[in-house]
């Protein structure tokens, strides 16, 4: 049993026991008050009943017999003591010992005098009720509740007080059945304790089981297991936590896979860059060594070869730097409003000298006479078109045409080269990818073009037929 389980059991048990104790305490306090109130009402009712039949006893003190109503009432007072007092404050009937009755004479006189004052000042003389007191407890030996009821005359003067009924009842008799009640209270507490422990165990295991599961999942994650799931489905905060943990684990798994992919890409990048650098560097080194050893004498041609390979290295470095910027999101676009036809015209003017080396004509067609405006970074957008057009020139045969069509915010560049195999089309935008027939370039240009297009929200579509050419469409 873990600490949380023990704490939950103790906590739930304590709450149940405290609640039970409070409820029982409130009940007992109210219960005893209710019993006392009921006893007070009962003793008042008895005193009133005795007072109604006591007029004859006061007026004819020698006529009390066993068959009289008062005698029957007195015989029924099993737990009470009765005094009947005449108008001279003398006890003429008592169920207690004479000594007790005599000792209480002074208290009786005091109480009767107080009652007389109340009755004399009352506008409802004759309707005076019963008076309750606890003052006779000291005379009777233990705590008693006493009811004092005036006895009114039936003859003239009407409603004159001719005596008093003083009825005593033991307070202890009121709570005589408390032992049974206390037994029930103790049993209730014991049952509550057992139930609270059972409920505590049930809810604690229900609460701690998913926590233990999440703890195990967290331990597995720390050991590198990113496929594990909590498998907890609950509509509460624990369920939300479990779902969050599963989501976090999925993201960790995806991030780890991405990190591994990037590590592999980095290794591949290093290998590819090393390979691409090695060729021009080897050529440059070979020519320089030949010059030192005097093997080659045509220095002008050698210098041109060295220069060309140096330019190739410079271009490779620039492309790698551009690619790195795009991959790391460190490219900020300077968006401005551009006229599409003008940008294409600028690219064609810049690249036509390269096309002229292969006697390639670039033919531009514009469909729709309206001016086509767009929001883009001029330099990057121009670089995108240049890369695709340069690629078309590179793989076009000498003395051929390249068609550029501008239609509905689409730039369609079509060459008449040998085309791209279907198996290569899905890979041409990957860095350093070169088909078997491609012996030119480093496989970076189209990758950079794709990054530029994505950055602007453009799309590049490719279609190709072997020996008929390739068409690349830039959708703006």
Short mmCIF file of N, CA, C and O in Angstrom, two decimals, residues 321-376:
data_model
loop_
_atom_site.label_atom_id
_atom_site.label_comp_id
_atom_site.label_asym_id
_atom_site.label_seq_id
_atom_site.Cartn_x
_atom_site.Cartn_y
_atom_site.Cartn_z
N UNK A 321 24.72 27.80 -48.62
CA UNK A 321 24.33 28.84 -47.68
C UNK A 321 22.86 29.19 -47.82
O UNK A 321 22.14 29.37 -46.82
N UNK A 322 22.38 29.30 -49.05
CA UNK A 322 20.96 29.59 -49.28
C UNK A 322 20.08 28.46 -48.72
O UNK A 322 19.07 28.71 -48.05
N UNK A 323 20.49 27.23 -49.01
CA UNK A 323 19.72 26.08 -48.52
C UNK A 323 19.67 26.06 -47.00
O UNK A 323 18.61 25.80 -46.39
N UNK A 324 20.79 26.35 -46.36
CA UNK A 324 20.84 26.37 -44.90
C UNK A 324 19.90 27.43 -44.33
O UNK A 324 19.20 27.20 -43.34
N UNK A 325 19.86 28.60 -44.96
CA UNK A 325 18.98 29.67 -44.50
C UNK A 325 17.51 29.26 -44.59
O UNK A 325 16.73 29.49 -43.68
N UNK A 326 17.14 28.63 -45.72
CA UNK A 326 15.75 28.23 -45.89
C UNK A 326 15.37 27.12 -44.92
O UNK A 326 14.28 27.12 -44.34
N UNK A 327 16.27 26.17 -44.72
CA UNK A 327 15.97 25.06 -43.81
C UNK A 327 15.84 25.53 -42.37
O UNK A 327 15.02 24.99 -41.61
N UNK A 328 16.58 26.52 -41.97
CA UNK A 328 16.54 27.02 -40.59
C UNK A 328 15.56 28.17 -40.41
O UNK A 328 15.48 28.75 -39.32
N UNK A 329 14.82 28.51 -41.47
CA UNK A 329 13.82 29.56 -41.37
C UNK A 329 14.40 30.94 -41.13
O UNK A 329 13.76 31.78 -40.50
N UNK A 330 15.59 31.17 -41.63
CA UNK A 330 16.25 32.46 -41.41
C UNK A 330 16.17 33.37 -42.63
O UNK A 330 17.01 34.25 -42.82
N UNK A 331 15.15 33.11 -43.47
CA UNK A 331 14.97 33.93 -44.67
C UNK A 331 13.77 34.86 -44.45
O UNK A 331 12.66 34.40 -44.18
N UNK A 332 13.99 36.14 -44.52
CA UNK A 332 12.92 37.12 -44.39
C UNK A 332 12.57 37.68 -45.76
O UNK A 332 13.44 38.18 -46.48
N UNK A 333 11.32 37.57 -46.13
CA UNK A 333 10.88 38.06 -47.44
C UNK A 333 10.55 39.55 -47.39
O UNK A 333 9.93 40.02 -46.43
N UNK A 334 10.97 40.26 -48.40
CA UNK A 334 10.61 41.67 -48.54
C UNK A 334 9.49 41.76 -49.57
O UNK A 334 9.72 41.92 -50.77
N UNK A 335 8.28 41.59 -49.08
CA UNK A 335 7.12 41.52 -49.98
C UNK A 335 6.81 42.89 -50.57
O UNK A 335 6.78 43.90 -49.86
N UNK A 336 6.60 42.90 -51.88
CA UNK A 336 6.19 44.12 -52.59
C UNK A 336 5.30 43.73 -53.75
O UNK A 336 5.21 42.55 -54.13
N UNK A 337 4.63 44.72 -54.30
CA UNK A 337 3.75 44.44 -55.44
C UNK A 337 4.58 44.40 -56.73
O UNK A 337 5.30 45.34 -57.05
N UNK A 338 4.45 43.28 -57.44
CA UNK A 338 5.24 43.07 -58.65
C UNK A 338 4.31 42.85 -59.85
O UNK A 338 3.19 42.36 -59.70
N UNK A 339 4.86 43.20 -61.02
CA UNK A 339 4.14 42.92 -62.27
C UNK A 339 4.74 41.66 -62.86
O UNK A 339 5.94 41.59 -63.15
N UNK A 340 3.93 40.60 -62.97
CA UNK A 340 4.41 39.26 -63.30
C UNK A 340 5.20 39.24 -64.61
O UNK A 340 6.31 38.67 -64.67
N UNK A 341 4.65 39.81 -65.66
CA UNK A 341 5.31 39.77 -66.98
C UNK A 341 6.67 40.44 -66.91
O UNK A 341 7.65 39.97 -67.50
N UNK A 342 6.78 41.54 -66.17
CA UNK A 342 8.04 42.27 -66.07
C UNK A 342 9.10 41.42 -65.37
O UNK A 342 10.27 41.41 -65.78
N UNK A 343 8.71 40.68 -64.31
CA UNK A 343 9.68 39.84 -63.60
C UNK A 343 10.19 38.74 -64.53
O UNK A 343 11.40 38.47 -64.59
N UNK A 344 9.29 38.11 -65.28
CA UNK A 344 9.71 37.05 -66.20
C UNK A 344 10.64 37.63 -67.27
O UNK A 344 11.66 37.01 -67.65
N UNK A 345 10.31 38.81 -67.75
CA UNK A 345 11.15 39.47 -68.77
C UNK A 345 12.54 39.74 -68.22
O UNK A 345 13.55 39.55 -68.92
N UNK A 346 12.64 40.17 -66.95
CA UNK A 346 13.94 40.42 -66.32
C UNK A 346 14.77 39.15 -66.26
O UNK A 346 15.99 39.15 -66.52
N UNK A 347 14.13 38.03 -65.93
CA UNK A 347 14.84 36.75 -65.83
C UNK A 347 15.35 36.33 -67.21
O UNK A 347 16.51 35.91 -67.37
N UNK A 348 14.48 36.45 -68.20
CA UNK A 348 14.87 36.05 -69.57
C UNK A 348 16.05 36.89 -70.05
O UNK A 348 17.00 36.37 -70.67
N UNK A 349 16.01 38.18 -69.79
CA UNK A 349 17.12 39.05 -70.21
C UNK A 349 18.42 38.67 -69.53
O UNK A 349 19.51 38.75 -70.13
N UNK A 350 18.35 38.26 -68.27
CA UNK A 350 19.57 37.88 -67.53
C UNK A 350 20.15 36.56 -68.01
O UNK A 350 21.37 36.37 -67.98
N UNK A 351 19.28 35.63 -68.43
CA UNK A 351 19.75 34.27 -68.69
C UNK A 351 19.92 33.96 -70.17
O UNK A 351 20.42 32.89 -70.53
N UNK A 352 19.51 34.88 -71.06
CA UNK A 352 19.55 34.57 -72.49
C UNK A 352 20.98 34.37 -73.01
O UNK A 352 21.19 33.66 -74.00
N UNK A 353 21.96 34.97 -72.35
CA UNK A 353 23.36 34.76 -72.77
C UNK A 353 23.78 33.32 -72.53
O UNK A 353 24.51 32.74 -73.32
N UNK A 354 23.31 32.75 -71.39
CA UNK A 354 23.63 31.33 -71.12
C UNK A 354 22.94 30.45 -72.14
O UNK A 354 23.53 29.48 -72.66
N UNK A 355 21.69 30.79 -72.49
CA UNK A 355 20.97 30.01 -73.50
C UNK A 355 21.64 30.12 -74.86
O UNK A 355 21.66 29.16 -75.65
N UNK A 356 22.20 31.29 -75.15
CA UNK A 356 22.84 31.52 -76.46
C UNK A 356 24.05 30.61 -76.64
O UNK A 356 24.41 30.28 -77.79
N UNK A 357 24.72 30.21 -75.56
CA UNK A 357 25.88 29.32 -75.68
C UNK A 357 25.50 27.99 -76.29
O UNK A 357 26.35 27.30 -76.88
N UNK A 358 24.20 27.60 -76.12
CA UNK A 358 23.73 26.34 -76.70
C UNK A 358 22.77 26.60 -77.87
O UNK A 358 22.07 25.68 -78.31
N UNK A 359 22.75 27.86 -78.36
CA UNK A 359 21.84 28.23 -79.45
C UNK A 359 20.39 27.88 -79.14
O UNK A 359 19.65 27.34 -79.97
N UNK A 360 20.00 28.16 -77.88
CA UNK A 360 18.63 27.88 -77.45
C UNK A 360 17.85 29.19 -77.46
O UNK A 360 18.29 30.21 -76.91
N UNK A 361 16.69 29.16 -78.09
CA UNK A 361 15.80 30.32 -78.11
C UNK A 361 14.76 30.21 -76.99
O UNK A 361 14.15 29.14 -76.81
N UNK A 362 14.59 31.30 -76.26
CA UNK A 362 13.56 31.35 -75.22
C UNK A 362 12.39 32.15 -75.77
O UNK A 362 12.50 33.33 -76.07
N UNK A 363 11.25 31.49 -75.91
CA UNK A 363 10.07 32.10 -76.50
C UNK A 363 9.03 32.34 -75.41
O UNK A 363 8.61 31.38 -74.72
N UNK A 364 8.63 33.59 -75.21
CA UNK A 364 7.67 33.94 -74.16
C UNK A 364 6.32 34.25 -74.78
O UNK A 364 6.22 35.03 -75.73
N UNK A 365 5.27 33.62 -74.24
CA UNK A 365 3.90 33.86 -74.69
C UNK A 365 3.06 34.34 -73.50
O UNK A 365 3.13 33.77 -72.41
N UNK A 366 2.29 35.38 -73.75
CA UNK A 366 1.44 35.94 -72.70
C UNK A 366 -0.01 35.80 -73.14
O UNK A 366 -0.40 36.37 -74.17
N UNK A 367 -0.79 35.05 -72.37
CA UNK A 367 -2.20 34.87 -72.69
C UNK A 367 -3.03 35.77 -71.78
O UNK A 367 -2.89 35.70 -70.54
N UNK A 368 -3.86 36.58 -72.38
CA UNK A 368 -4.62 37.55 -71.59
C UNK A 368 -3.88 38.86 -71.54
O UNK A 368 -2.72 38.91 -71.14
N UNK A 369 -4.53 39.92 -71.96
CA UNK A 369 -3.83 41.19 -72.08
C UNK A 369 -3.77 42.00 -70.81
O UNK A 369 -3.07 43.01 -70.72
N UNK A 370 -4.48 41.57 -69.76
CA UNK A 370 -4.52 42.38 -68.55
C UNK A 370 -3.19 42.31 -67.79
O UNK A 370 -2.43 41.34 -67.90
N UNK A 371 -2.93 43.35 -67.04
CA UNK A 371 -1.72 43.40 -66.22
C UNK A 371 -1.90 42.47 -65.03
O UNK A 371 -2.91 42.52 -64.32
N UNK A 372 -0.91 41.61 -64.78
CA UNK A 372 -1.00 40.62 -63.69
C UNK A 372 -0.07 41.06 -62.55
O UNK A 372 1.15 41.02 -62.69
N UNK A 373 -0.69 41.47 -61.45
CA UNK A 373 0.06 41.93 -60.28
C UNK A 373 0.06 40.84 -59.22
O UNK A 373 -0.92 40.10 -59.07
N UNK A 374 1.14 40.75 -58.45
CA UNK A 374 1.20 39.80 -57.35
C UNK A 374 2.08 40.35 -56.24
O UNK A 374 2.87 41.28 -56.46
N UNK A 375 1.94 39.76 -55.06
CA UNK A 375 2.74 40.15 -53.89
C UNK A 375 3.85 39.12 -53.71
O UNK A 375 3.57 37.94 -53.51
N UNK A 376 5.09 39.56 -53.77
CA UNK A 376 6.21 38.63 -53.62
C UNK A 376 7.49 39.40 -53.34
O UNK A 376 7.55 40.62 -53.48
#
